Coordinates of C-alpha atoms in Angstrom, one line a residue:
X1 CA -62.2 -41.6 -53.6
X2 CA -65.8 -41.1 -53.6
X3 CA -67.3 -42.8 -50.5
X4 CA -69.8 -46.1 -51.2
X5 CA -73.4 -45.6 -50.7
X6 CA -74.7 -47.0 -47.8
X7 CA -77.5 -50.0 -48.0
X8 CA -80.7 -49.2 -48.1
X9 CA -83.0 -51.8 -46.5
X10 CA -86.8 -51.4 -46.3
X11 CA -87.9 -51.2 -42.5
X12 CA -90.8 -53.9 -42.8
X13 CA -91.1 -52.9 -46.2
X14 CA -92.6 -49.8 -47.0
X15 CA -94.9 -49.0 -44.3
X16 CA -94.5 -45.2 -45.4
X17 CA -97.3 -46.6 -47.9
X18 CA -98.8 -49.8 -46.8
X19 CA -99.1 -51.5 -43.5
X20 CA -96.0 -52.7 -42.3
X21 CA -95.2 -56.4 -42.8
X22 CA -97.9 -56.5 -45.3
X23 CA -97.2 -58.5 -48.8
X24 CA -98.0 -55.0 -50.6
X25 CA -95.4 -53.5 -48.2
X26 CA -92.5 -55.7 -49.4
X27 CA -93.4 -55.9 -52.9
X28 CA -93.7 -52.2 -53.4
X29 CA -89.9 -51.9 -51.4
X30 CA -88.4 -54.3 -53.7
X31 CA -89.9 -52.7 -56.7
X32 CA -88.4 -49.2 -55.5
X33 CA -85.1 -50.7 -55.5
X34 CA -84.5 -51.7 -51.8
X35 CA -81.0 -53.4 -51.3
X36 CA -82.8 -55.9 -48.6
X37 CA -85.9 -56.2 -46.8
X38 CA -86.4 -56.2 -42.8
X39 CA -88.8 -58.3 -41.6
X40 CA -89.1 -59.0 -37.5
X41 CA -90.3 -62.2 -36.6
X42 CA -92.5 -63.7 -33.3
X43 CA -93.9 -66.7 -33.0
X44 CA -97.3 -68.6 -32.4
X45 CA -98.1 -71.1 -29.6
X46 CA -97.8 -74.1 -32.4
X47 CA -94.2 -73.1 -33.1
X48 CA -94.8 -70.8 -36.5
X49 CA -92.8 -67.7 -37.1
X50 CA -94.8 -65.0 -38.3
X51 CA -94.0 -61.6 -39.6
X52 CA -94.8 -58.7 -36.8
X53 CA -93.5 -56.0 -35.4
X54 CA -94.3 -57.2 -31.8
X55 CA -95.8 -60.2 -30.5
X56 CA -98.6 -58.1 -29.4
X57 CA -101.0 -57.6 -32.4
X58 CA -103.7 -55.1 -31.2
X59 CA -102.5 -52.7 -33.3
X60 CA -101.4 -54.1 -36.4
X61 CA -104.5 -56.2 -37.1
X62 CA -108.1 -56.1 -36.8
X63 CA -107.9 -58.8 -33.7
X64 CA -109.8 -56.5 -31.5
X65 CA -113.0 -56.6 -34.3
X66 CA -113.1 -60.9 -33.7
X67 CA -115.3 -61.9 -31.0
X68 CA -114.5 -65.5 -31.4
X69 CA -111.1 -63.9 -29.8
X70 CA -111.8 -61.6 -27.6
X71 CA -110.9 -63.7 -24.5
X72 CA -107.5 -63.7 -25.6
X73 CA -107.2 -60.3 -24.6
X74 CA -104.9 -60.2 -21.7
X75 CA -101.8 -58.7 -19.7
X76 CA -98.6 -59.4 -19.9
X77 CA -95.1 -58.3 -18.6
X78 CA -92.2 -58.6 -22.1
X79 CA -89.2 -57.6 -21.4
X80 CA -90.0 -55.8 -18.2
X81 CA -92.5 -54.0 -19.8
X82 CA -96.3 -54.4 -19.0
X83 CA -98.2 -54.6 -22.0
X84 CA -102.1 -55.4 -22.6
X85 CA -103.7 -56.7 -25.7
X86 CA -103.5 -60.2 -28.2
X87 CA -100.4 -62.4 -28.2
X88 CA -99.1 -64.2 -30.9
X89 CA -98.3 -66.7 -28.1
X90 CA -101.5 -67.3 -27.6
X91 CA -102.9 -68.2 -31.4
X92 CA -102.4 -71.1 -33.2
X93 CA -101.1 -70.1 -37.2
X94 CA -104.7 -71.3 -38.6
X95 CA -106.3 -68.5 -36.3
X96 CA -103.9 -65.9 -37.2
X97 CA -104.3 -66.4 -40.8
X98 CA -108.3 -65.3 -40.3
X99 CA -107.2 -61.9 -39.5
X100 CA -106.1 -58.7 -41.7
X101 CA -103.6 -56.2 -41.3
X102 CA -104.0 -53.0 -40.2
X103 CA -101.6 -49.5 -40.2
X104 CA -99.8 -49.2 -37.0
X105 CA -99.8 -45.2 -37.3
X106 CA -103.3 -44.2 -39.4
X107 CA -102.9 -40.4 -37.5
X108 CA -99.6 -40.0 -39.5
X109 CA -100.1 -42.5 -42.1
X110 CA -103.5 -41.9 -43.9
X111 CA -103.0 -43.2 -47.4
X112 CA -101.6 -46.7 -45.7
X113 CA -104.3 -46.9 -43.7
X114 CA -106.9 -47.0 -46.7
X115 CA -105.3 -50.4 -47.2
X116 CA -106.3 -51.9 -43.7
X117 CA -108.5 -54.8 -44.0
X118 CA -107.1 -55.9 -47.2
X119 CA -104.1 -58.7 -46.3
X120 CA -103.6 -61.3 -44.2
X121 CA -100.4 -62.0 -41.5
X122 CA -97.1 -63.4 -43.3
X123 CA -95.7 -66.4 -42.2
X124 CA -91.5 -65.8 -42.3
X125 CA -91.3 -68.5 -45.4
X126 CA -93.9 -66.6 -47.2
X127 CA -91.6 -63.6 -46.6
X128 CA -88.5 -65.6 -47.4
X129 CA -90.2 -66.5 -51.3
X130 CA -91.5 -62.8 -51.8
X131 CA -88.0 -61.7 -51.6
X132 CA -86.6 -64.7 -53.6
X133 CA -89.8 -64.3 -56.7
X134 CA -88.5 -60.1 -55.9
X135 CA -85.2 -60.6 -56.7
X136 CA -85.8 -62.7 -59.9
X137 CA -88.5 -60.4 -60.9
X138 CA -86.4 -57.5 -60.4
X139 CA -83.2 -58.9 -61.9
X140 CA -81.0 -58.3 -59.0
X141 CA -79.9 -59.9 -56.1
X142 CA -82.1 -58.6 -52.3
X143 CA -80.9 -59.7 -49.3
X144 CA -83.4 -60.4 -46.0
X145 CA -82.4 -58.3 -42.9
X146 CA -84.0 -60.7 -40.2
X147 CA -85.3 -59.3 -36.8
X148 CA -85.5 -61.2 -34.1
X149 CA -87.5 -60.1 -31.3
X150 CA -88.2 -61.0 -27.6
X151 CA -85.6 -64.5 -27.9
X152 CA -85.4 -64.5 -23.8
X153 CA -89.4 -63.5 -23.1
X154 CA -90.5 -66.3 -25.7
X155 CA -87.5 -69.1 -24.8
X156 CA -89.3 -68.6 -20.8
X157 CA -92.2 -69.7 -22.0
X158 CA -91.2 -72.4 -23.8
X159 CA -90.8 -71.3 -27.2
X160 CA -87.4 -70.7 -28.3
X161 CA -86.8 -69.2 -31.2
X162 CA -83.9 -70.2 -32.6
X163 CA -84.3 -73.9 -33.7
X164 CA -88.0 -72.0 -35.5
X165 CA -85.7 -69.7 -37.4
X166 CA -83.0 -72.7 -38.6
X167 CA -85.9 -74.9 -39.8
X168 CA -87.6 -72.0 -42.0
X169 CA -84.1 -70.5 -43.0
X170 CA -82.7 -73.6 -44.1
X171 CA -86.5 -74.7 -45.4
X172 CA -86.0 -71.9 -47.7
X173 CA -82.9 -71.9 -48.9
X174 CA -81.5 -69.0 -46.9
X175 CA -79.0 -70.9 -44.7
X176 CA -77.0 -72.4 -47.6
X177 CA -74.3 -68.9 -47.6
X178 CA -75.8 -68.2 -51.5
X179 CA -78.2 -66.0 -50.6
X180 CA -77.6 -62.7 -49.4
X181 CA -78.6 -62.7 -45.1
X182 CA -78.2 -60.4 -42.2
X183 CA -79.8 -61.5 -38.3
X184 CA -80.2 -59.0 -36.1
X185 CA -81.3 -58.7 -32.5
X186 CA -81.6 -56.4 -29.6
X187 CA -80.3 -59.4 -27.7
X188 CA -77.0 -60.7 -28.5
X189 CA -77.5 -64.0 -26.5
X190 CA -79.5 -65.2 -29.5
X191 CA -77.4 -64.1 -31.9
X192 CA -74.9 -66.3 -30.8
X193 CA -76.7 -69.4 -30.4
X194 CA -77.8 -68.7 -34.7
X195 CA -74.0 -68.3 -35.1
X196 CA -73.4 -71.0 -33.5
X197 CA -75.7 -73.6 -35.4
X198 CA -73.4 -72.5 -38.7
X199 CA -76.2 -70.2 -39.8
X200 CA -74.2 -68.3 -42.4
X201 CA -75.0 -64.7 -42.3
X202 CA -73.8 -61.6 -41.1
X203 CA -74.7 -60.7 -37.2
X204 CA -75.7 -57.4 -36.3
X205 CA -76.1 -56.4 -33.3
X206 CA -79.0 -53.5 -32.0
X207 CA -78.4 -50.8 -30.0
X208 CA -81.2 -48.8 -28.3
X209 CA -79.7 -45.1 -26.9
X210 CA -80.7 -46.1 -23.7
X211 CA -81.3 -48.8 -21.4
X212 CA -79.6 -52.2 -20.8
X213 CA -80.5 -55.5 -23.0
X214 CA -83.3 -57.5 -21.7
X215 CA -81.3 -60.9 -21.7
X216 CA -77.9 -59.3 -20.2
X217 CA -80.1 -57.9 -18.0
X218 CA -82.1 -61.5 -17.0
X219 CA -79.0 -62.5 -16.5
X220 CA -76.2 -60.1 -14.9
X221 CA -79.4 -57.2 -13.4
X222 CA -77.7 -54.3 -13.0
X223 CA -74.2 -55.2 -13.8
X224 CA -75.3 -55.4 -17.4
X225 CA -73.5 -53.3 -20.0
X226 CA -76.1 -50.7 -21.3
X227 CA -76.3 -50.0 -24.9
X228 CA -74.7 -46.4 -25.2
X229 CA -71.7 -48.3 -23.2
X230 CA -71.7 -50.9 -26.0
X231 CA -70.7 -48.3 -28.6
X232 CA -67.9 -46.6 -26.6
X233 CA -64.5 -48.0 -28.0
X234 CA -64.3 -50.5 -24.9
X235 CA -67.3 -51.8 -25.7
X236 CA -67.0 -52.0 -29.4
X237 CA -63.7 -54.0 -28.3
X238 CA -65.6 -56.7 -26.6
X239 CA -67.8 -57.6 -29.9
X240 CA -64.8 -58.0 -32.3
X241 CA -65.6 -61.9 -33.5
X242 CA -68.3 -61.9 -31.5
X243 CA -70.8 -60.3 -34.2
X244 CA -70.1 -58.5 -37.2
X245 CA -71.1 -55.6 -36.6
X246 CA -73.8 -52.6 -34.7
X247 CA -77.0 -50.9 -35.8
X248 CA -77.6 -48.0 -33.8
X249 CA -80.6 -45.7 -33.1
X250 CA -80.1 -42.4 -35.6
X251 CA -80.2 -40.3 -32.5
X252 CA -77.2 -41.6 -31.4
X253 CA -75.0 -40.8 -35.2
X254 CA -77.2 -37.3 -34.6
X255 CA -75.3 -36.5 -31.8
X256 CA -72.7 -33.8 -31.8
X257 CA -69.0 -35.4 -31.7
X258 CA -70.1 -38.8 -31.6
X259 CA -67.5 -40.7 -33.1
X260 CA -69.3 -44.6 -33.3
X261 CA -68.9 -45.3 -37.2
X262 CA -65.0 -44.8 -37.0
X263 CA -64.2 -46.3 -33.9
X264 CA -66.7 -49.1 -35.3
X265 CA -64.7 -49.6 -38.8
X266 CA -61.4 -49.1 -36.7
X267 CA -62.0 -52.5 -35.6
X268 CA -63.6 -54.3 -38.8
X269 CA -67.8 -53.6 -37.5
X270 CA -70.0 -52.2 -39.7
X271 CA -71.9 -49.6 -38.7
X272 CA -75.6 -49.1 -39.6
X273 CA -79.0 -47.2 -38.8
X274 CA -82.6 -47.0 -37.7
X275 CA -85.0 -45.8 -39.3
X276 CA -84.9 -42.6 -41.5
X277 CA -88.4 -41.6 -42.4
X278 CA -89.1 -38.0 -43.7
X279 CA -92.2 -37.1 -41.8
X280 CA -92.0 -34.8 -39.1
X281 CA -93.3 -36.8 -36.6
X282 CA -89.8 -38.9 -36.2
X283 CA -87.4 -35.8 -37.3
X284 CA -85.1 -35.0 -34.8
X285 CA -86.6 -31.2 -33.7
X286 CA -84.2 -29.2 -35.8
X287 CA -84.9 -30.6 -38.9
X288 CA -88.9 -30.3 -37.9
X289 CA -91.1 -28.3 -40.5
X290 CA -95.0 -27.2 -40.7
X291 CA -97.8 -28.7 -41.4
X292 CA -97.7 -31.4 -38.6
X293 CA -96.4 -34.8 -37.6
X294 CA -97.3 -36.1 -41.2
X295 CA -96.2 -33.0 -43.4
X296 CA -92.5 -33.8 -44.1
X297 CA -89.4 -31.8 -42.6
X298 CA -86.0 -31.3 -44.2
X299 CA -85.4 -34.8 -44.1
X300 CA -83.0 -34.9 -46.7
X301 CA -80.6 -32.2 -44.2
X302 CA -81.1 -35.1 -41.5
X303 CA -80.3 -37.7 -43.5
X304 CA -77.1 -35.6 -45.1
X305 CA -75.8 -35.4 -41.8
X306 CA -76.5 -39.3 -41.1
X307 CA -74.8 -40.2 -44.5
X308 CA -71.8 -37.7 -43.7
X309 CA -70.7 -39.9 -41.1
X310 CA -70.0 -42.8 -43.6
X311 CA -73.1 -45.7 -41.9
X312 CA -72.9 -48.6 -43.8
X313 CA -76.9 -49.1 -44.0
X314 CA -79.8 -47.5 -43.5
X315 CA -83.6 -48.5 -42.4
X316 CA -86.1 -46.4 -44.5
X317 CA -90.0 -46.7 -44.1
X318 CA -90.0 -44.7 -47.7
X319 CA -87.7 -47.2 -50.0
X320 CA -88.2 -44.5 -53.0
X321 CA -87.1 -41.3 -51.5
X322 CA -84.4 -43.7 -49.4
X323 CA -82.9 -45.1 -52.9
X324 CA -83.2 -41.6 -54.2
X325 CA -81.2 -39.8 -51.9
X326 CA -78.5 -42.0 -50.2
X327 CA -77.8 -43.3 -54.0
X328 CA -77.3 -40.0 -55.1

């Protein structure tokens, strides 16, 4: 019996094309025949979701070219990690909306950057009806694959994320169980508390190839399970009912012998992966060509050996060449 395709969910879109997040980004993925969009979500200081990558903006937007906000530029420590720039934290959603999106990677991504300037920040229920007009323009059903990122840094500082996400999901329409809805998160502490509000949607859980989770380790230091340990068949034990299933870093499904999509379906989880993009710059070495970080590689021998180990879905930057080849 032939083996299913796996989902193929635009990673922000298509940022292989347009700046991530961007409404050109999304519309351009659901025209290429995405099964579901990812967008990642932060929030502002009056309690708006918006659609970014991180909560620090610098290099996604033209922040730094605003006087009016330049002494919002400031240090901060998120999840351990000390990072210097513009915080979503610190805007309101009227300020945000005055500024324009820009490509995160413009060295390996020329032809998106041509598009900086040109579009404003989405708000997570401007994403939410994109999708929804998508799929009715489109004719087919496209399912959201929400990212939520830094639930323990924002809940210390008094913004928790998880009664913002109910109150746009279920704004929208995405929190009746009609609409097709996966929530994922590094951080399965806030997983949980969306499951447990009756959010119905399937809970993936992320797993970096190193390191520990920043809210098991806020909680438990270093007594907290680390990702790879999360995939080993003990671990994989411990999140049966707990979520539905893993998304791992490709790396990890790269390695030789690694057996994490079985042992993963052995015990109901589904299995799937981030991010396949073609460009050299984010090919594993072997599969490297010339020409550079932006030339492409044999990606389609990378992503042959990803498919070969039967993921149930895959993040693609490029939804075309994505649709094209893990369809086939």
């Amino acid at each position: 019996m032939p083996r299913k395709s796996p989902l193929v969910i635009g990673h922000r879109g298509a940022p292989g094309y347009r700046p991530e997040h961007s409404r050109s980004s999304y519309e351009l993925a659901l025209a290429m025949g995405v099964d579901a969009v990812e967008p990642d979500v932060v929030a502002t200081k009056d309690g708006v979701l918006v659609v970014r990558h991180e909560n620090e903006i610098s290099g996604t937007t033209d922040v730094a070219d605003h006087p009016e906000f330049a002494d919002r530029k400031t240090t901060k420590r998120v999840d351990g990690e000390a990072l210097t720039g513009w915080f979503t934290e610190d805007f309101t959603w009227d300020e945000l909306a005055t500024l324009r999106s820009r490509e995160r990677l413009p060295k390996v991504r020329l032809s998106s950057a041509s598009f900086d300037g040109s579009q404003a920040i989405l708000r997570l229920i401007d994403l939410l009806d994109i999708v929804r007009e998508g799929s009715a323009e489109h004719g087919r059903e496209i399912g959201v694959v929400l990212e939520v990122k830094h639930a323990t840094y924002f809940a210390s500082i008094g913004l928790d994320l998880v009664p913002l996400i109910e109150r746009d999901l279920r704004a929208a329409g995405w929190a009746d169980g009609e609409l097709p809805l996966i929530v994922e998160s590094f951080e399965s502490t806030v997983l949980a508390q969306l499951k447990a509000r009756g959010i119905p949607a399937s809970y993936i859980y992320l797993i970096e190839a190193t390191g520990r989770p920043f809210d098991l380790l806020t909680a438990q230091g270093r007594q907290a399970l680390t990702y790879p340990a999360t995939v080993t068949p003990t671990g994989l034990d411990g999140l049966v009912g707990v979520v539905d299933g893993v998304s791992v870093n490709k790396r990890m499904l790269l390695e030789k012998g690694n057996t994490i999509v079985a042992d993963a379906h052995a015990r109901g989880l589904t299995v799937f992966t981030w991010t396949c993009r073609p460009e050299n710059a984010f090919l594993s070495p072997e599969y490297r060509g010339q020409g550079g970080k932006s030339a492409y590689g044999d990606y389609e021998a990378e992503w042959g050996a990803i498919a070969a180990t039967g993921v149930d879905g895959v993040f693609v930057d490029h939804p075309d060449l994505g649709v094209g080849f893990f369809r086939s």
